[in-house]
Amino acid sequence: LELQEQVDNLRTSLNKDDIIDLDIVGASRSIKNVKELVDKVVSSQVTVMLLGETGVGKELFGRRIHKLSSRAKAPFIALNCAAIPEDLIESELFGVEKGAFTGASRSRPGRFERAHGGTLFLDEVGELSAGAQVKLLRVIQEGEIERIGDTALRKVDVRLIVATNIDLWQAVGSGNFRSDLYYRLNTYPVVIPPLRERLADIPLLVERFIERYSVQHNKKISGCSEDAMNALMDYHWPGNIRELENIIERGVILTNSGNVIDSANLLSVASSETGDDSARRDSRLANLIDHALRHKIPLEKLESRLLDEAVQRSRGNISSAARMLGLSRPQLAYRMGKQDTNK
């Protein structure tokens, strides 16, 4: 009852987008369990680790924790650790003093200072460099940060929520992640299930996305056809909710106002890989290879297109793109750098 009162009070001062963040869509038992776990921790200050595949909505749950907590009126600052170059991640987190390095023309606060009194959400925390891991551990232990190029210590009051789609314990075993930091972050782990394990939520999510993008694209789309919904329910969703959202937005764009989205306007994304279709995928791959050889398409061009497509599908997340291609992040970065050199 107390939690519900908090939600009701917040609704009066939140805009529509904020309410969407609070009302995580889902009626499946698995997502209800996650919401219960998350809601039990909102009143504490403990560090929360959100685990799950890319696209399951980890930041959405992070925002829910923040907005239902006593820190709701303070900032919620998010940072994707994998999206920041390794040589800049420490300055992004902890700030920098003017003249600390070439290009540092002014002093600026880092994400910890900006989140003071509120919540800092660190996505892809497993991608932090060794140096950043040491400094993050100090912040957690001492509650203070030191800007790059400065000797003064600054106190910060921050609720930390981290997220990752990799096995951090495995990263500890391989020497890529500090064990002492792992234990500090793993106080309250919450595993968010992939979309394929919560199929009952797909119709609800589809309804929400159609409503959102109908308004955005000034259309009146009333829903999905039965064939389209069957295709969505049969798909295995490697990109999870993020992929579903993209597919529905494309469907809204392609569907004439006043109609429902049919399977043809899903661009066959969800209907082309249902079930055990490895033979079909192998056939398509063979056709692609045959086309490339017959038209004498250079290997460099094929690789460049493949790299670009993986990065685009992962929305610029290099770590996710690397996993999509079966590479490590450094391997992908090296290949992309080589492509840039050859251009």
CSV table of C-alpha atoms in Angstrom, one decimal:
chain,number,residue,atom,x,y,z
A,1,LEU,CA,0.0,0.0,0.0
A,2,GLU,CA,2.8,2.4,0.9
A,3,LEU,CA,4.5,1.7,-2.5
A,4,GLN,CA,1.2,2.2,-4.4
A,5,GLU,CA,0.8,5.6,-2.6
A,6,GLN,CA,4.3,6.6,-3.8
A,7,VAL,CA,3.3,5.7,-7.4
A,8,ASP,CA,0.0,7.6,-7.2
A,9,ASN,CA,1.7,10.7,-5.8
A,10,LEU,CA,4.4,10.6,-8.5
A,11,ARG,CA,1.8,10.3,-11.2
A,12,THR,CA,0.4,13.7,-10.4
A,13,SER,CA,3.8,15.4,-11.3
A,14,LEU,CA,5.0,13.2,-14.1
A,15,ASN,CA,4.5,13.6,-17.8
A,16,LYS,CA,3.3,10.7,-20.1
A,17,ASP,CA,6.9,9.5,-20.9
A,18,ASP,CA,7.7,9.3,-17.2
A,19,ILE,CA,4.5,7.2,-16.6
A,20,ILE,CA,5.6,4.8,-19.3
A,21,ASP,CA,8.8,4.3,-17.5
A,22,LEU,CA,6.9,3.5,-14.3
A,23,ASP,CA,4.3,1.2,-15.9
A,24,ILE,CA,6.6,-1.5,-17.2
A,25,VAL,CA,4.4,-3.4,-19.6
A,26,GLY,CA,3.9,-7.1,-18.8
A,27,ALA,CA,1.4,-9.5,-17.4
A,28,SER,CA,3.6,-12.7,-17.5
A,29,ARG,CA,4.6,-14.3,-14.3
A,30,SER,CA,8.3,-13.8,-15.0
A,31,ILE,CA,8.1,-10.1,-15.5
A,32,LYS,CA,5.8,-9.7,-12.4
A,33,ASN,CA,8.5,-11.5,-10.4
A,34,VAL,CA,11.1,-9.0,-11.6
A,35,LYS,CA,8.9,-6.0,-10.8
A,36,GLU,CA,8.3,-7.4,-7.3
A,37,LEU,CA,12.1,-7.8,-6.7
A,38,VAL,CA,12.8,-4.3,-8.0
A,39,ASP,CA,10.0,-2.7,-6.0
A,40,LYS,CA,11.4,-4.3,-2.8
A,41,VAL,CA,14.7,-2.5,-3.2
A,42,VAL,CA,13.5,1.0,-4.0
A,43,SER,CA,13.4,2.2,-0.4
A,44,SER,CA,17.0,1.1,0.3
A,45,GLN,CA,20.3,2.6,-0.9
A,46,VAL,CA,21.9,-0.7,-1.9
A,47,THR,CA,23.6,-1.1,-5.2
A,48,VAL,CA,21.5,-3.0,-7.7
A,49,MET,CA,22.9,-5.1,-10.5
A,50,LEU,CA,20.5,-5.7,-13.4
A,51,LEU,CA,21.3,-8.7,-15.6
A,52,GLY,CA,19.9,-9.8,-18.9
A,53,GLU,CA,20.4,-9.9,-22.6
A,54,THR,CA,20.7,-6.7,-24.8
A,55,GLY,CA,17.4,-5.0,-25.3
A,56,VAL,CA,15.4,-6.5,-22.4
A,57,GLY,CA,14.9,-3.1,-20.8
A,58,LYS,CA,17.5,-2.9,-18.0
A,59,GLU,CA,17.6,0.9,-18.1
A,60,LEU,CA,13.8,1.0,-17.8
A,61,PHE,CA,14.0,-0.9,-14.6
A,62,GLY,CA,16.8,1.3,-13.4
A,63,ARG,CA,14.6,4.4,-14.0
A,64,ARG,CA,11.7,2.7,-12.1
A,65,ILE,CA,13.9,2.1,-9.0
A,66,HIS,CA,15.0,5.8,-9.1
A,67,LYS,CA,11.5,7.2,-9.6
A,68,LEU,CA,10.0,5.2,-6.8
A,69,SER,CA,12.8,6.0,-4.4
A,70,SER,CA,13.4,8.9,-2.1
A,71,ARG,CA,15.9,10.3,-4.7
A,72,ALA,CA,13.2,10.8,-7.3
A,73,LYS,CA,13.5,14.6,-7.4
A,74,ALA,CA,17.3,14.4,-7.9
A,75,PRO,CA,19.0,13.5,-11.2
A,76,PHE,CA,19.0,10.1,-12.9
A,77,ILE,CA,22.2,10.0,-14.9
A,78,ALA,CA,22.8,7.1,-17.3
A,79,LEU,CA,26.1,6.1,-19.0
A,80,ASN,CA,26.8,3.3,-21.4
A,81,CYS,CA,30.3,2.3,-20.5
A,82,ALA,CA,30.8,0.4,-23.8
A,83,ALA,CA,30.0,3.5,-25.9
A,84,ILE,CA,32.8,5.6,-24.4
A,85,PRO,CA,36.4,5.2,-25.7
A,86,GLU,CA,38.6,3.6,-23.0
A,87,ASP,CA,40.9,6.6,-22.8
A,88,LEU,CA,37.9,8.9,-22.0
A,89,ILE,CA,35.8,6.7,-19.7
A,90,GLU,CA,37.5,7.9,-16.5
A,91,SER,CA,37.0,11.6,-17.3
A,92,GLU,CA,33.3,10.9,-18.2
A,93,LEU,CA,32.8,9.2,-14.8
A,94,PHE,CA,34.9,11.3,-12.5
A,95,GLY,CA,35.3,14.6,-14.3
A,96,VAL,CA,38.4,16.5,-15.5
A,97,GLU,CA,40.3,19.6,-14.5
A,98,LYS,CA,41.3,22.3,-17.0
A,99,GLY,CA,44.7,21.4,-18.6
A,100,ALA,CA,44.7,17.8,-17.3
A,101,PHE,CA,45.4,16.7,-20.9
A,102,THR,CA,45.5,18.0,-24.4
A,103,GLY,CA,42.0,19.3,-25.3
A,104,ALA,CA,40.9,19.8,-21.7
A,105,SER,CA,40.2,23.5,-22.2
A,106,ARG,CA,37.9,23.8,-19.2
A,107,SER,CA,37.0,22.0,-16.0
A,108,ARG,CA,33.9,19.9,-16.0
A,109,PRO,CA,32.1,17.5,-13.7
A,110,GLY,CA,31.8,13.8,-14.4
A,111,ARG,CA,28.7,11.6,-14.2
A,112,PHE,CA,29.1,11.0,-10.4
A,113,GLU,CA,29.1,14.7,-9.6
A,114,ARG,CA,26.1,15.3,-11.9
A,115,ALA,CA,24.2,12.5,-10.2
A,116,HIS,CA,24.9,13.8,-6.7
A,117,GLY,CA,21.8,13.2,-4.5
A,118,GLY,CA,20.3,11.0,-7.2
A,119,THR,CA,21.0,7.8,-9.1
A,120,LEU,CA,23.8,6.8,-11.5
A,121,PHE,CA,23.0,4.1,-14.0
A,122,LEU,CA,26.1,2.4,-15.5
A,123,ASP,CA,25.2,0.1,-18.4
A,124,GLU,CA,27.7,-2.4,-19.8
A,125,VAL,CA,29.7,-2.1,-16.6
A,126,GLY,CA,31.7,-5.1,-17.6
A,127,GLU,CA,33.4,-3.0,-20.3
A,128,LEU,CA,35.1,-0.7,-17.8
A,129,SER,CA,38.9,-0.4,-18.1
A,130,ALA,CA,41.1,-1.7,-15.3
A,131,GLY,CA,41.9,1.9,-14.1
A,132,ALA,CA,38.2,2.8,-14.1
A,133,GLN,CA,37.4,-0.3,-12.1
A,134,VAL,CA,39.9,0.7,-9.4
A,135,LYS,CA,38.4,4.2,-9.1
A,136,LEU,CA,34.8,3.0,-9.2
A,137,LEU,CA,35.6,0.7,-6.2
A,138,ARG,CA,37.0,3.7,-4.3
A,139,VAL,CA,33.9,5.7,-4.9
A,140,ILE,CA,31.7,2.9,-3.6
A,141,GLN,CA,33.9,2.4,-0.5
A,142,GLU,CA,34.7,6.0,0.3
A,143,GLY,CA,31.9,8.0,-1.3
A,144,GLU,CA,34.3,10.5,-2.9
A,145,ILE,CA,35.8,11.1,-6.3
A,146,GLU,CA,38.9,12.8,-7.7
A,147,ARG,CA,38.7,14.6,-11.0
A,148,ILE,CA,41.4,13.8,-13.6
A,149,GLY,CA,44.2,16.2,-13.2
A,150,ASP,CA,43.1,17.3,-9.7
A,151,THR,CA,44.2,16.3,-6.2
A,152,ALA,CA,41.1,17.5,-4.3
A,153,LEU,CA,38.6,15.0,-3.2
A,154,ARG,CA,34.9,15.6,-3.7
A,155,LYS,CA,32.2,13.9,-1.7
A,156,VAL,CA,29.3,12.4,-3.7
A,157,ASP,CA,26.0,11.0,-2.6
A,158,VAL,CA,24.9,8.6,-5.3
A,159,ARG,CA,22.7,5.5,-5.6
A,160,LEU,CA,24.5,3.2,-8.0
A,161,ILE,CA,22.6,0.9,-10.4
A,162,VAL,CA,24.7,-1.2,-12.8
A,163,ALA,CA,23.7,-3.4,-15.7
A,164,THR,CA,25.4,-6.0,-17.9
A,165,ASN,CA,24.6,-8.7,-20.4
A,166,ILE,CA,27.8,-10.6,-19.8
A,167,ASP,CA,28.8,-13.1,-17.1
A,168,LEU,CA,30.8,-10.9,-14.7
A,169,TRP,CA,31.9,-13.8,-12.6
A,170,GLN,CA,33.4,-15.4,-15.8
A,171,ALA,CA,35.1,-12.1,-16.5
A,172,VAL,CA,36.5,-12.2,-12.9
A,173,GLY,CA,37.9,-15.7,-13.6
A,174,SER,CA,39.5,-14.6,-16.9
A,175,GLY,CA,41.1,-11.6,-15.1
A,176,ASN,CA,39.1,-8.9,-17.0
A,177,PHE,CA,37.1,-7.8,-14.0
A,178,ARG,CA,38.1,-7.2,-10.4
A,179,SER,CA,36.7,-9.7,-7.9
A,180,ASP,CA,36.5,-7.1,-5.1
A,181,LEU,CA,34.5,-4.8,-7.4
A,182,TYR,CA,32.3,-7.6,-8.4
A,183,TYR,CA,31.3,-8.4,-4.8
A,184,ARG,CA,30.5,-4.7,-4.2
A,185,LEU,CA,28.3,-4.5,-7.2
A,186,ASN,CA,26.6,-7.9,-6.8
A,187,THR,CA,24.8,-7.1,-3.6
A,188,TYR,CA,21.3,-7.2,-5.1
A,189,PRO,CA,21.3,-8.9,-8.5
A,190,VAL,CA,18.0,-9.0,-10.6
A,191,VAL,CA,17.8,-11.1,-13.8
A,192,ILE,CA,15.4,-9.6,-16.4
A,193,PRO,CA,14.1,-12.4,-18.7
A,194,PRO,CA,14.4,-12.3,-22.5
A,195,LEU,CA,11.3,-11.6,-24.5
A,196,ARG,CA,11.1,-15.3,-25.7
A,197,GLU,CA,10.5,-16.3,-22.1
A,198,ARG,CA,7.6,-13.8,-21.7
A,199,LEU,CA,5.6,-14.3,-24.9
A,200,ALA,CA,2.4,-13.4,-23.1
A,201,ASP,CA,3.6,-9.9,-22.9
A,202,ILE,CA,4.1,-9.4,-26.7
A,203,PRO,CA,0.4,-8.4,-27.4
A,204,LEU,CA,0.6,-5.8,-24.6
A,205,LEU,CA,3.9,-4.4,-25.8
A,206,VAL,CA,2.7,-4.3,-29.4
A,207,GLU,CA,-0.4,-2.3,-28.3
A,208,ARG,CA,1.9,0.2,-26.4
A,209,PHE,CA,4.3,0.6,-29.3
A,210,ILE,CA,1.5,1.1,-31.9
A,211,GLU,CA,-0.1,3.7,-29.6
A,212,ARG,CA,3.3,5.5,-29.2
A,213,TYR,CA,4.3,5.5,-32.9
A,214,SER,CA,0.9,6.2,-34.3
A,215,VAL,CA,1.0,9.5,-32.4
A,216,GLN,CA,4.6,10.1,-33.4
A,217,HIS,CA,3.9,9.5,-37.1
A,218,ASN,CA,0.5,11.1,-37.1
A,219,LYS,CA,-1.4,7.9,-38.1
A,220,LYS,CA,-4.4,5.9,-36.9
A,221,ILE,CA,-3.3,2.3,-36.6
A,222,SER,CA,-5.7,0.2,-34.7
A,223,GLY,CA,-3.6,-3.0,-34.2
A,224,CYS,CA,-2.1,-6.0,-35.9
A,225,SER,CA,-3.7,-8.6,-38.1
A,226,GLU,CA,-4.0,-12.1,-36.8
A,227,ASP,CA,-1.2,-13.3,-39.2
A,228,ALA,CA,1.1,-10.5,-38.1
A,229,MET,CA,0.5,-11.3,-34.4
A,230,ASN,CA,1.2,-15.0,-35.1
A,231,ALA,CA,4.4,-14.1,-36.8
A,232,LEU,CA,5.5,-11.9,-33.8
A,233,MET,CA,4.6,-14.7,-31.3
A,234,ASP,CA,6.5,-17.3,-33.3
A,235,TYR,CA,9.8,-15.3,-33.6
A,236,HIS,CA,12.6,-16.0,-31.1
A,237,TRP,CA,13.6,-12.3,-30.6
A,238,PRO,CA,17.4,-12.1,-30.3
A,239,GLY,CA,17.1,-8.4,-30.0
A,240,ASN,CA,14.3,-8.6,-27.4
A,241,ILE,CA,12.0,-5.6,-26.7
A,242,ARG,CA,14.2,-3.2,-28.5
A,243,GLU,CA,13.9,-5.3,-31.7
A,244,LEU,CA,10.1,-5.6,-31.2
A,245,GLU,CA,9.8,-1.8,-30.9
A,246,ASN,CA,11.8,-1.2,-34.1
A,247,ILE,CA,9.7,-3.7,-36.0
A,248,ILE,CA,6.4,-2.1,-34.8
A,249,GLU,CA,7.6,1.4,-35.7
A,250,ARG,CA,8.5,0.2,-39.2
A,251,GLY,CA,5.0,-1.5,-39.4
A,252,VAL,CA,3.3,1.8,-38.4
A,253,ILE,CA,5.3,3.7,-41.0
A,254,LEU,CA,4.5,1.2,-43.8
A,255,THR,CA,0.8,0.8,-42.9
A,256,ASN,CA,-1.8,3.2,-44.3
A,257,SER,CA,-3.7,5.2,-41.7
A,258,GLY,CA,-7.0,3.5,-40.7
A,259,ASN,CA,-5.6,0.0,-41.3
A,260,VAL,CA,-4.1,-2.7,-39.1
A,261,ILE,CA,-0.5,-3.8,-39.5
A,262,ASP,CA,-0.3,-7.0,-41.5
A,263,SER,CA,2.5,-9.5,-41.8
A,264,ALA,CA,3.7,-8.0,-45.1
A,265,ASN,CA,4.4,-4.7,-43.3
A,266,LEU,CA,6.6,-6.4,-40.8
A,267,LEU,CA,9.2,-6.7,-43.6
A,268,SER,CA,9.3,-10.5,-42.9
A,269,VAL,CA,11.6,-9.8,-40.0
A,270,ALA,CA,9.6,-11.8,-37.6
A,271,SER,CA,8.3,-14.4,-40.0
A,272,SER,CA,11.5,-15.4,-41.8
A,273,GLU,CA,13.3,-17.2,-38.9
A,274,THR,CA,10.7,-19.0,-36.9
A,275,GLY,CA,11.2,-22.5,-35.6
A,276,ASP,CA,14.0,-24.7,-36.6
A,277,ASP,CA,15.0,-23.0,-39.9
A,278,SER,CA,18.8,-23.6,-40.0
A,279,ALA,CA,18.5,-25.2,-43.5
A,280,ARG,CA,16.7,-22.1,-44.8
A,281,ARG,CA,19.4,-19.8,-43.3
A,282,ASP,CA,22.1,-22.0,-44.8
A,283,SER,CA,20.4,-21.7,-48.2
A,284,ARG,CA,20.2,-17.9,-48.0
A,285,LEU,CA,23.9,-17.8,-47.0
A,286,ALA,CA,24.8,-20.0,-50.0
A,287,ASN,CA,22.8,-17.6,-52.3
A,288,LEU,CA,24.7,-14.6,-50.8
A,289,ILE,CA,28.1,-16.2,-51.4
A,290,ASP,CA,27.1,-17.2,-55.0
A,291,HIS,CA,25.9,-13.6,-55.7
A,292,ALA,CA,29.2,-12.1,-54.3
A,293,LEU,CA,31.4,-14.4,-56.3
A,294,ARG,CA,29.4,-14.0,-59.6
A,295,HIS,CA,29.5,-10.2,-59.3
A,296,LYS,CA,33.1,-10.2,-58.1
A,297,ILE,CA,32.3,-8.1,-55.0
A,298,PRO,CA,35.5,-7.5,-53.1
A,299,LEU,CA,35.9,-9.2,-49.7
A,300,GLU,CA,36.8,-5.8,-48.1
A,301,LYS,CA,33.4,-4.4,-49.2
A,302,LEU,CA,31.5,-7.4,-47.9
A,303,GLU,CA,33.3,-7.2,-44.5
A,304,SER,CA,32.7,-3.4,-44.3
A,305,ARG,CA,29.0,-3.8,-45.0
A,306,LEU,CA,28.7,-6.6,-42.4
A,307,LEU,CA,30.5,-4.6,-39.8
A,308,ASP,CA,28.4,-1.5,-40.5
A,309,GLU,CA,25.1,-3.5,-40.3
A,310,ALA,CA,26.1,-5.1,-37.0
A,311,VAL,CA,26.9,-1.7,-35.5
A,312,GLN,CA,23.7,-0.2,-36.8
A,313,ARG,CA,21.5,-3.1,-35.5
A,314,SER,CA,23.2,-2.7,-32.0
A,315,ARG,CA,22.5,1.0,-32.1
A,316,GLY,CA,26.2,1.8,-31.9
A,317,ASN,CA,27.0,-0.5,-29.0
A,318,ILE,CA,30.4,-1.9,-30.1
A,319,SER,CA,30.3,-4.7,-27.5
A,320,SER,CA,26.8,-5.9,-28.7
A,321,ALA,CA,27.9,-5.7,-32.3
A,322,ALA,CA,31.0,-7.8,-31.5
A,323,ARG,CA,29.0,-10.5,-29.9
A,324,MET,CA,26.6,-10.5,-32.9
A,325,LEU,CA,29.6,-11.3,-35.1
A,326,GLY,CA,31.3,-13.7,-32.7
A,327,LEU,CA,34.2,-11.4,-32.1
A,328,SER,CA,35.7,-9.7,-29.0
A,329,ARG,CA,35.3,-6.0,-28.6
A,330,PRO,CA,39.0,-5.3,-29.4
A,331,GLN,CA,38.8,-7.5,-32.5
A,332,LEU,CA,35.9,-5.6,-33.8
A,333,ALA,CA,37.5,-2.3,-33.0
A,334,TYR,CA,40.6,-3.4,-34.9
A,335,ARG,CA,38.7,-4.4,-38.0
A,336,MET,CA,36.7,-1.2,-38.0
A,337,GLY,CA,39.9,0.8,-37.6
A,338,LYS,CA,41.4,-1.1,-40.5
A,339,GLN,CA,38.3,-0.4,-42.6
A,340,ASP,CA,38.6,3.4,-41.9
A,341,THR,CA,42.3,3.3,-42.9
A,342,ASN,CA,41.5,1.7,-46.2
A,343,LYS,CA,38.8,4.3,-47.1
